[in-house]
PDB file of C-alpha atoms in Angstrom:
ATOM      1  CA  UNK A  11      61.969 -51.938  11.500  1.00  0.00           C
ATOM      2  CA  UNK A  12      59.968 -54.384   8.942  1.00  0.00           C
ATOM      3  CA  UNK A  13      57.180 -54.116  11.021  1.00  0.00           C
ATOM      4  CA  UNK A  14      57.107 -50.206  11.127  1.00  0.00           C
ATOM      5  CA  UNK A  15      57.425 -50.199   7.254  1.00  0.00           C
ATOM      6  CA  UNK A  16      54.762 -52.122   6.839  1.00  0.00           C
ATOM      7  CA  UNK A  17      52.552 -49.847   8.761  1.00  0.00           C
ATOM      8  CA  UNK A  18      53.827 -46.676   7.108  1.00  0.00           C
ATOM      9  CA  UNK A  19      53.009 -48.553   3.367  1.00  0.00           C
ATOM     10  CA  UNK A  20      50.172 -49.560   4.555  1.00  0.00           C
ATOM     11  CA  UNK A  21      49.219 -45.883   6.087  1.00  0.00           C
ATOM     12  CA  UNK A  22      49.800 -44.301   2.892  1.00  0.00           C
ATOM     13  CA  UNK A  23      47.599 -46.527   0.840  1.00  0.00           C
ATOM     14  CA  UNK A  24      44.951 -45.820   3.119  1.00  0.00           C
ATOM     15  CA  UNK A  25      45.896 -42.303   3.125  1.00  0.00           C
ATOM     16  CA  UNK A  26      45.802 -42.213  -0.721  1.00  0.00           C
ATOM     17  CA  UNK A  27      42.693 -43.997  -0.764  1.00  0.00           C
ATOM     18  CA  UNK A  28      41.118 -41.413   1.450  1.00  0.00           C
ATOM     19  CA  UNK A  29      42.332 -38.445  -0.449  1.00  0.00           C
ATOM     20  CA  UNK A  30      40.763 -40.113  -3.845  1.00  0.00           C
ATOM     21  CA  UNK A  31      37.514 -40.874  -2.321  1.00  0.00           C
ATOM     22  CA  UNK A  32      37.029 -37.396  -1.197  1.00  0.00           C
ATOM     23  CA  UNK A  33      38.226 -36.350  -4.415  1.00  0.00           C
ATOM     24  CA  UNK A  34      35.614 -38.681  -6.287  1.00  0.00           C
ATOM     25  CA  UNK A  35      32.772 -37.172  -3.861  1.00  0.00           C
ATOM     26  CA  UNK A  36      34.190 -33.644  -4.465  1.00  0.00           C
ATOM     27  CA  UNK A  37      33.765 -34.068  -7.876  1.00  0.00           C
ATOM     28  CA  UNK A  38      30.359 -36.182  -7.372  1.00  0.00           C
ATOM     29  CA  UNK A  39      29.033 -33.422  -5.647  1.00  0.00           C
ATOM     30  CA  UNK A  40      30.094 -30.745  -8.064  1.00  0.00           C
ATOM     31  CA  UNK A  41      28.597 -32.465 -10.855  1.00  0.00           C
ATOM     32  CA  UNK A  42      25.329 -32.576  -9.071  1.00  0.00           C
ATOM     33  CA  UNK A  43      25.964 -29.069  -8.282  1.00  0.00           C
ATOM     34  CA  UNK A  44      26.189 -28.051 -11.807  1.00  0.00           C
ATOM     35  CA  UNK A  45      23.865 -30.085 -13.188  1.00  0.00           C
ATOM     36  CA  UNK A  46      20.929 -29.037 -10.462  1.00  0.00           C
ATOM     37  CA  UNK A  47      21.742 -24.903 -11.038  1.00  0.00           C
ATOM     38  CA  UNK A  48      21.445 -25.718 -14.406  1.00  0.00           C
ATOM     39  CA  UNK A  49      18.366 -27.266 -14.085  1.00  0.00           C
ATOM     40  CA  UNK A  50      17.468 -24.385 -11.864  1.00  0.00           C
ATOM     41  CA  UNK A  51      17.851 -21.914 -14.983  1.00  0.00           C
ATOM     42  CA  UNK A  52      15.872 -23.240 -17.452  1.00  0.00           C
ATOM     43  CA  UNK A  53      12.710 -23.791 -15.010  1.00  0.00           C
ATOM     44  CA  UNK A  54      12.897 -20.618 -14.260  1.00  0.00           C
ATOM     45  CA  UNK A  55      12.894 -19.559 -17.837  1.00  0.00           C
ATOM     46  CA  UNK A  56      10.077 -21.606 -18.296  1.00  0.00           C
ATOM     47  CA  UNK A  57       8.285 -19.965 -15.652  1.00  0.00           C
ATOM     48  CA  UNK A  58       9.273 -16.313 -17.405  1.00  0.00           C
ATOM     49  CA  UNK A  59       8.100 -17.803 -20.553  1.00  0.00           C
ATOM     50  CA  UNK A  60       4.670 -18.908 -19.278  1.00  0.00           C
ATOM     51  CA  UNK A  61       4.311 -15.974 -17.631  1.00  0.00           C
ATOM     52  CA  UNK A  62       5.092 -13.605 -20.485  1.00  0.00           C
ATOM     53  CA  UNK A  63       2.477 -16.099 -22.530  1.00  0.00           C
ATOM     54  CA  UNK A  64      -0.188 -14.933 -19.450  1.00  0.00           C
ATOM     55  CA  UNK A  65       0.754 -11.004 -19.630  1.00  0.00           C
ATOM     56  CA  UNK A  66       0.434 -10.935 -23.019  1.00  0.00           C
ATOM     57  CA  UNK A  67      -2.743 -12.512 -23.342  1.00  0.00           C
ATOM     58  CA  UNK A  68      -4.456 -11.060 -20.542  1.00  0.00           C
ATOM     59  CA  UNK A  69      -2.940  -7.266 -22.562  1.00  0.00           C
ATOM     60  CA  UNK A  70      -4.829  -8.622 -25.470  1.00  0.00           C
ATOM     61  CA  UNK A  71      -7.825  -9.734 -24.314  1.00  0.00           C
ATOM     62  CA  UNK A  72      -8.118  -6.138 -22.071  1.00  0.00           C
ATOM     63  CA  UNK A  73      -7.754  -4.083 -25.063  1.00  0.00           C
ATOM     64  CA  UNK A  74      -9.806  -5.935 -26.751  1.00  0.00           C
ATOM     65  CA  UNK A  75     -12.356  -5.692 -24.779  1.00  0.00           C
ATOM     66  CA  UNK A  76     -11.521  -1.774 -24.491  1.00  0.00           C
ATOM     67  CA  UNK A  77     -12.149  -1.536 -28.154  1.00  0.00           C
ATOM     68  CA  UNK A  78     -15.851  -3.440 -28.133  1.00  0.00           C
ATOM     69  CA  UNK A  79     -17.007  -1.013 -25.374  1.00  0.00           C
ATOM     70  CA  UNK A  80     -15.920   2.000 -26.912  1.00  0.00           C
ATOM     71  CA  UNK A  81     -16.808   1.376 -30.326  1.00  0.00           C
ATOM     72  CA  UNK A  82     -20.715   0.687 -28.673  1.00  0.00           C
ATOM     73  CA  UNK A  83     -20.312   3.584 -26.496  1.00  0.00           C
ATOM     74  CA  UNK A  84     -20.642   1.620 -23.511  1.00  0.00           C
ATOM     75  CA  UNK A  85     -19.322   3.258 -20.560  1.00  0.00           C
ATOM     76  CA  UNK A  86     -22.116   2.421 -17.824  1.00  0.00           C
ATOM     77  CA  UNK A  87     -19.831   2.335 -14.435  1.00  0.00           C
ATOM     78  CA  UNK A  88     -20.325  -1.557 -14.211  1.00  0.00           C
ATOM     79  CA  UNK A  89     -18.465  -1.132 -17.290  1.00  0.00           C
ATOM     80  CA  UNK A  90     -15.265   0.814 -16.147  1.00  0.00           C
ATOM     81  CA  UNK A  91     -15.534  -1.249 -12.849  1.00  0.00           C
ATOM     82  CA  UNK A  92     -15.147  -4.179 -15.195  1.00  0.00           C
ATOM     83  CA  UNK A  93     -12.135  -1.917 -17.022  1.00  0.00           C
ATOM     84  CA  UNK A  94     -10.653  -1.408 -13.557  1.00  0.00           C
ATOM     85  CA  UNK A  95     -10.683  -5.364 -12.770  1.00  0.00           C
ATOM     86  CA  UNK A  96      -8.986  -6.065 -15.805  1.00  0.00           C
ATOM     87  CA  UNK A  97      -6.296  -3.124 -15.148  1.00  0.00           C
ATOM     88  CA  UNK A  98      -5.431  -4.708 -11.963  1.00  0.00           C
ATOM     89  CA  UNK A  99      -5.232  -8.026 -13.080  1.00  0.00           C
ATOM     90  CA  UNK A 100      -2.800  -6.387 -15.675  1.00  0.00           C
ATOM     91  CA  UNK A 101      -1.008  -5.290 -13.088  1.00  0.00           C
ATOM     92  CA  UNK A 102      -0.616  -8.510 -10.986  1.00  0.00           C
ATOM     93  CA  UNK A 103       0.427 -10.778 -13.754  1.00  0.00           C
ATOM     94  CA  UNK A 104       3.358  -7.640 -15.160  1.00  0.00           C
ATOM     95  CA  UNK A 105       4.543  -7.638 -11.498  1.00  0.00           C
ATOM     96  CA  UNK A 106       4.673 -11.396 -11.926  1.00  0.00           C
ATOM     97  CA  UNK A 107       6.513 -11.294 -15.281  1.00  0.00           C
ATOM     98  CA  UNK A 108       9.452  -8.690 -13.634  1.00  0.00           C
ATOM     99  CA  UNK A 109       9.841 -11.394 -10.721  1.00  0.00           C
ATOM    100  CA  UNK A 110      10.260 -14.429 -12.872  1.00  0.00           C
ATOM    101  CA  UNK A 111      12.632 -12.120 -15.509  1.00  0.00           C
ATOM    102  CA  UNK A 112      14.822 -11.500 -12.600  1.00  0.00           C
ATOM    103  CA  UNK A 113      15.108 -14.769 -11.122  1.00  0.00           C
ATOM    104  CA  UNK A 114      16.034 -15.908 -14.496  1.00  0.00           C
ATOM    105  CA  UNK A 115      18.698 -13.839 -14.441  1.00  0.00           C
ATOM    106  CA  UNK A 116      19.987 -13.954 -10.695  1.00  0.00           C
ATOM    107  CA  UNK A 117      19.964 -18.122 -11.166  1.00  0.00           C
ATOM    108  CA  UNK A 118      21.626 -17.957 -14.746  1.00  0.00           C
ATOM    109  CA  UNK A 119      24.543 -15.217 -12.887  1.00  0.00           C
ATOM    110  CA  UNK A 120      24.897 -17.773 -10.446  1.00  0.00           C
ATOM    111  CA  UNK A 121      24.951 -20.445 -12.705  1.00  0.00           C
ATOM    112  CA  UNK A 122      27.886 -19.229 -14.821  1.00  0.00           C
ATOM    113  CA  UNK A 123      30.069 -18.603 -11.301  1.00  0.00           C
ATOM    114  CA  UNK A 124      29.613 -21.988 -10.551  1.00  0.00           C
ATOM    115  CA  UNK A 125      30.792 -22.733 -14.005  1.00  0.00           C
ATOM    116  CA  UNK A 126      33.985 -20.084 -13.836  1.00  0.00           C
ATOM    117  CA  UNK A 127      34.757 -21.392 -10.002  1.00  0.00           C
ATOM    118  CA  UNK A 128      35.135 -24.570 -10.806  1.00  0.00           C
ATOM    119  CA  UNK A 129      37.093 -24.301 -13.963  1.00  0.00           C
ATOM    120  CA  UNK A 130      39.847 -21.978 -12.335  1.00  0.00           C
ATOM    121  CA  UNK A 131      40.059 -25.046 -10.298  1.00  0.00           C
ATOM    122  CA  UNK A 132      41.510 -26.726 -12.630  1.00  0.00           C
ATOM    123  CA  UNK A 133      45.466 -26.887 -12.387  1.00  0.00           C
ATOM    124  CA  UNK A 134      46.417 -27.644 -16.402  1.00  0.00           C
ATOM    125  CA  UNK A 135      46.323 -23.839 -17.497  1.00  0.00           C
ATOM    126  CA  UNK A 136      45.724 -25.583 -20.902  1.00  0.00           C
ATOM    127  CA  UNK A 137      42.278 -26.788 -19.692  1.00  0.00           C
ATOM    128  CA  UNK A 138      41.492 -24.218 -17.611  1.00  0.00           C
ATOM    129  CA  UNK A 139      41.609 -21.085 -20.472  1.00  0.00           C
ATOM    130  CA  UNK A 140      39.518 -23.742 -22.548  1.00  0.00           C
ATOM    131  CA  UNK A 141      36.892 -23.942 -20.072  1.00  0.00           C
ATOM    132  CA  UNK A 142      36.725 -20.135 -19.539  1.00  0.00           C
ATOM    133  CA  UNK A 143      36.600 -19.268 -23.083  1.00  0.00           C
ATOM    134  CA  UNK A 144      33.726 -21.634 -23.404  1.00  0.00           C
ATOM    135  CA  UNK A 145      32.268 -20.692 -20.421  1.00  0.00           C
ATOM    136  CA  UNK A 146      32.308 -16.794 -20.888  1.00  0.00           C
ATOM    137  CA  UNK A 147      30.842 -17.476 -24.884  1.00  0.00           C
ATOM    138  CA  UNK A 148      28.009 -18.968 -23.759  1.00  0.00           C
ATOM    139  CA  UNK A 149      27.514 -16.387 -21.176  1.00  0.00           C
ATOM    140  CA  UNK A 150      27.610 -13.231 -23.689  1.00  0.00           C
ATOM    141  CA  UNK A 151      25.142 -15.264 -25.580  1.00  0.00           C
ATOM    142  CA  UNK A 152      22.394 -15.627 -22.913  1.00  0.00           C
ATOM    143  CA  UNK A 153      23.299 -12.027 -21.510  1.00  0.00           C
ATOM    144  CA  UNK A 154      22.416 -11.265 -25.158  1.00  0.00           C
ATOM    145  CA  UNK A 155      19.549 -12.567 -25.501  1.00  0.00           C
ATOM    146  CA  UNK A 156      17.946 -11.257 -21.814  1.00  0.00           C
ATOM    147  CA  UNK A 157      19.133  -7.814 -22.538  1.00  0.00           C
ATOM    148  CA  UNK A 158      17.127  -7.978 -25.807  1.00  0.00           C
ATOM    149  CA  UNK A 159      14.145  -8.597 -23.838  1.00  0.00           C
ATOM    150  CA  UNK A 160      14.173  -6.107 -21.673  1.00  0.00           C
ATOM    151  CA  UNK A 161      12.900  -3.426 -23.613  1.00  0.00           C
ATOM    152  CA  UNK A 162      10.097  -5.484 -24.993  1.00  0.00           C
ATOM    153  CA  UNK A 163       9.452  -6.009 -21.303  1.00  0.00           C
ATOM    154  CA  UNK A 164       9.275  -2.531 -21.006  1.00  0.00           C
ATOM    155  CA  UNK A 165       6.814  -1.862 -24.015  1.00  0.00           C
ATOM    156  CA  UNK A 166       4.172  -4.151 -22.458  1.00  0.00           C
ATOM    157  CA  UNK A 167       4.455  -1.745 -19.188  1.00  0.00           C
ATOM    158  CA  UNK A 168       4.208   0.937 -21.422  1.00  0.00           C
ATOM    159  CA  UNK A 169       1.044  -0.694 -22.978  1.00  0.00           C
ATOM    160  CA  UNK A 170      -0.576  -1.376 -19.193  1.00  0.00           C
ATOM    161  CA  UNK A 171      -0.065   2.671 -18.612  1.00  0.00           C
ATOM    162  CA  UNK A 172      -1.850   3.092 -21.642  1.00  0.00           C
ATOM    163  CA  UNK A 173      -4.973   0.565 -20.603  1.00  0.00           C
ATOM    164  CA  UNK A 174      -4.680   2.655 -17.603  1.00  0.00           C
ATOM    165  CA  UNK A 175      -4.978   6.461 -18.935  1.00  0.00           C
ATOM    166  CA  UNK A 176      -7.537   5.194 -21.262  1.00  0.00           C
ATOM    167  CA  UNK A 177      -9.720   3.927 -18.677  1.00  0.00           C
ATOM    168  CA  UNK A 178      -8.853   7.223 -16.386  1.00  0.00           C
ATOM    169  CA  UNK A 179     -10.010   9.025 -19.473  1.00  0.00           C
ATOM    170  CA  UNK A 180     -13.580   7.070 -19.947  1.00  0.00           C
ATOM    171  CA  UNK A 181     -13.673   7.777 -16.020  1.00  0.00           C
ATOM    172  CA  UNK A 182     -14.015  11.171 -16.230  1.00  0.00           C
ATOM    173  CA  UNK A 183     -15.286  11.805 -19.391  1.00  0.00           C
ATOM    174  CA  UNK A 184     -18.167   8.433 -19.895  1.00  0.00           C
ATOM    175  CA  UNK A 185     -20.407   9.321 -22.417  1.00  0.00           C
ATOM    176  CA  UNK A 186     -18.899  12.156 -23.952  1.00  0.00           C
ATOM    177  CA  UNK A 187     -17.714  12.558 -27.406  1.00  0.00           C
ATOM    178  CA  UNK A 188     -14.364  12.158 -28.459  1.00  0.00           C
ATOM    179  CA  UNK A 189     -14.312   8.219 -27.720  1.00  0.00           C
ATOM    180  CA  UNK A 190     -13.154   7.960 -31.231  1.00  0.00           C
ATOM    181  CA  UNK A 191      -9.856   9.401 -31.254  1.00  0.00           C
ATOM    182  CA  UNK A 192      -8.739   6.926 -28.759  1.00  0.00           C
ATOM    183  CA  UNK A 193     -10.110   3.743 -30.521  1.00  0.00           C
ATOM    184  CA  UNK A 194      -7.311   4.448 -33.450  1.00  0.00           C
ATOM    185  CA  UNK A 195      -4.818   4.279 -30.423  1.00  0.00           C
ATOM    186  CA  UNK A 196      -6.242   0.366 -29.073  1.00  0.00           C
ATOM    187  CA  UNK A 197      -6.056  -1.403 -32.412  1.00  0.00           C
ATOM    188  CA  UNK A 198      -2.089  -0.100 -32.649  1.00  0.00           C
ATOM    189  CA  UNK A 199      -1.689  -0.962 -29.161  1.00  0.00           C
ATOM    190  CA  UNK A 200      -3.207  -4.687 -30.249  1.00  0.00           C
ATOM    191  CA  UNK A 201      -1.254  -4.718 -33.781  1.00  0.00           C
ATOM    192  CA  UNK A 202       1.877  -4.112 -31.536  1.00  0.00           C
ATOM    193  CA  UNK A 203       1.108  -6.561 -28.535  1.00  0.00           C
ATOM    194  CA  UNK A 204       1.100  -9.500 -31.756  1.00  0.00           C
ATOM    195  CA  UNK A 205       4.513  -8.758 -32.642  1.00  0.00           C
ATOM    196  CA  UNK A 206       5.868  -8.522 -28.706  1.00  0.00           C
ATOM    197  CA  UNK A 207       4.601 -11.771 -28.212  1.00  0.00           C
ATOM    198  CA  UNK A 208       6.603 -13.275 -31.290  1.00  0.00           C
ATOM    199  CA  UNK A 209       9.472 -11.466 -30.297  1.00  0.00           C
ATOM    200  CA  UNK A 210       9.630 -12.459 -26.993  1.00  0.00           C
ATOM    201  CA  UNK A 211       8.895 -15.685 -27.512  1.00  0.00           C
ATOM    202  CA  UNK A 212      12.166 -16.074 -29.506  1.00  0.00           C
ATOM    203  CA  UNK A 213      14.071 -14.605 -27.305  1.00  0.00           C
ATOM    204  CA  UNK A 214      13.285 -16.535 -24.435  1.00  0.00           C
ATOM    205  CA  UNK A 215      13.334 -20.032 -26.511  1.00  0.00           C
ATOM    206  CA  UNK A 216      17.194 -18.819 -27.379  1.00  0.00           C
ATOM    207  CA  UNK A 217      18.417 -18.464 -23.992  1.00  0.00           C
ATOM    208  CA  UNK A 218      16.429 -22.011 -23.048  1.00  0.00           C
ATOM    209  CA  UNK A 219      18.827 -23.076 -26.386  1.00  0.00           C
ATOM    210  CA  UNK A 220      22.027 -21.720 -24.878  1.00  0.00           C
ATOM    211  CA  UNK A 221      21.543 -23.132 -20.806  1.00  0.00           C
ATOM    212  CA  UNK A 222      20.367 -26.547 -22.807  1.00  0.00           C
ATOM    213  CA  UNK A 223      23.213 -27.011 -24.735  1.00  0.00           C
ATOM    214  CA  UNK A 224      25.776 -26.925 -21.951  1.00  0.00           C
ATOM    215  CA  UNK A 225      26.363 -30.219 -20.959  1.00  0.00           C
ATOM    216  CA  UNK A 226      28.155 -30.694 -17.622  1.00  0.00           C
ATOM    217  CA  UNK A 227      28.866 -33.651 -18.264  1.00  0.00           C
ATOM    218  CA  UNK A 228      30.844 -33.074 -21.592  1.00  0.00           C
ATOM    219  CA  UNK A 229      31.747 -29.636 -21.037  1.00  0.00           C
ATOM    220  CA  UNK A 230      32.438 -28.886 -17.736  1.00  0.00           C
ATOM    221  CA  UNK A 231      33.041 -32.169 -15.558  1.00  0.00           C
ATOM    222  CA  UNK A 232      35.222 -33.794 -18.477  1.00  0.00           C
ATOM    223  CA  UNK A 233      38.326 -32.522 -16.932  1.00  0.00           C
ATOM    224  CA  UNK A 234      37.907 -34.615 -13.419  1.00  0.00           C
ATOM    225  CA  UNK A 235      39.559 -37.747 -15.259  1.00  0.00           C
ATOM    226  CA  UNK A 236      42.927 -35.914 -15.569  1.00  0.00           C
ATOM    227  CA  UNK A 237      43.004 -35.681 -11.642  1.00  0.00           C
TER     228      UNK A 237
END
């Protein structure tokens, strides 16, 4: 009977030492989790902001290049060839921009489940609404800041369909007068492409603000030691 005690005590501190290693990995593991989605975020944020940095200067440097051959009436074909290029480049780099937006957002979504999942987990309803609140105001903030950007996003495309019916237009009509009129509409299109860029720029620097300041560590994780 002694014997068969000591083999049930003896069990169940193995048993408990199982369950609190897999609970310490479990929690290991989620902390890597978080911390590597997280990470996964603000690269790709990065990568939007370099890539908005690109779109923008390749807009700027297209119209201004626009503006030098109209203003010398230079529309020899190698000339619109050289307009097409640069349209197409345009083009590449905005598709670019609209891929890197959206993975922003899809990892960021994805990030913030992680976040939600693993605070519902929680079992003191004290912590748990804590974590949520937290959670879901740093959410609205980047969701904020993205949607902000969006129509800026748009106004660039707006500016590439511009490049491209001005460059239709010197297609068809090279040479001919009335050039002028639509050098008044590539220095707004340039004045406006300065302020996008600032405006963007902020933007995207926020949201890197908001991902950065959630520690996992602090915010998140701190709730494994009450397990």
């Amino acid at each position: 009977m002694k014997r068969d005690l000591t083999k049930t005590v003896v069990s169940l501190f193995v048993l408990a030492a199982f369950m609190t290693l897999g609970a310490n990995s479990y929690n290991r593991y989620d902390t890597y989790l978080i911390s590597k989605e997280k990470d996964k975020v603000k690269d790709s944020l990065k990568e939007f902001k370099s890539d908005t940095h690109l779109i923008l200067i390749s807009v700027d440097s297209c119209y201004f290049k626009l503006k030098s051959l109209l203003e010398h009436n230079d529309l020899r074909d190698n000339s619109i060839r050289l307009l097409e290029m640069r349209l197409e480049g345009m083009i590449d780099k905005y598709d670019s921009l609209i891929r890197s937006f959206n993975k922003s957002e899809s990892k960021a979504r994805y990030f913030f489940k992680i976040l939600k999942r693993r605070a519902k987990e929680n079992n003191t309803e004290k912590f748990r609404r804590k974590l949520l609140r937290r959670i879901k105001k740093k959410e609205k903030s980047f969701e904020k800041q993205m949607r902000r950007t969006k129509p800026l996003l748009e106004d660039i495309r707006k500016s590439i369909l511009k490049f491209d019916d001005i460059v239709g237009y010197c297609q068809i009509s090279k040479g001919l007068d009335g050039v002028d009129d639509i050098i008044e509409d590539v220095v707004n299109t340039i004045e406006e492409g300065e302020e996008l860029h600032s405006e963007i720029k902020e933007y995207i620097d926020e949201g890197l603000k908001i991902i950065g300041n959630i520690d996992s560590r602090n915010s998140i994780c701190s709730f494994f030691k009450f397990w």
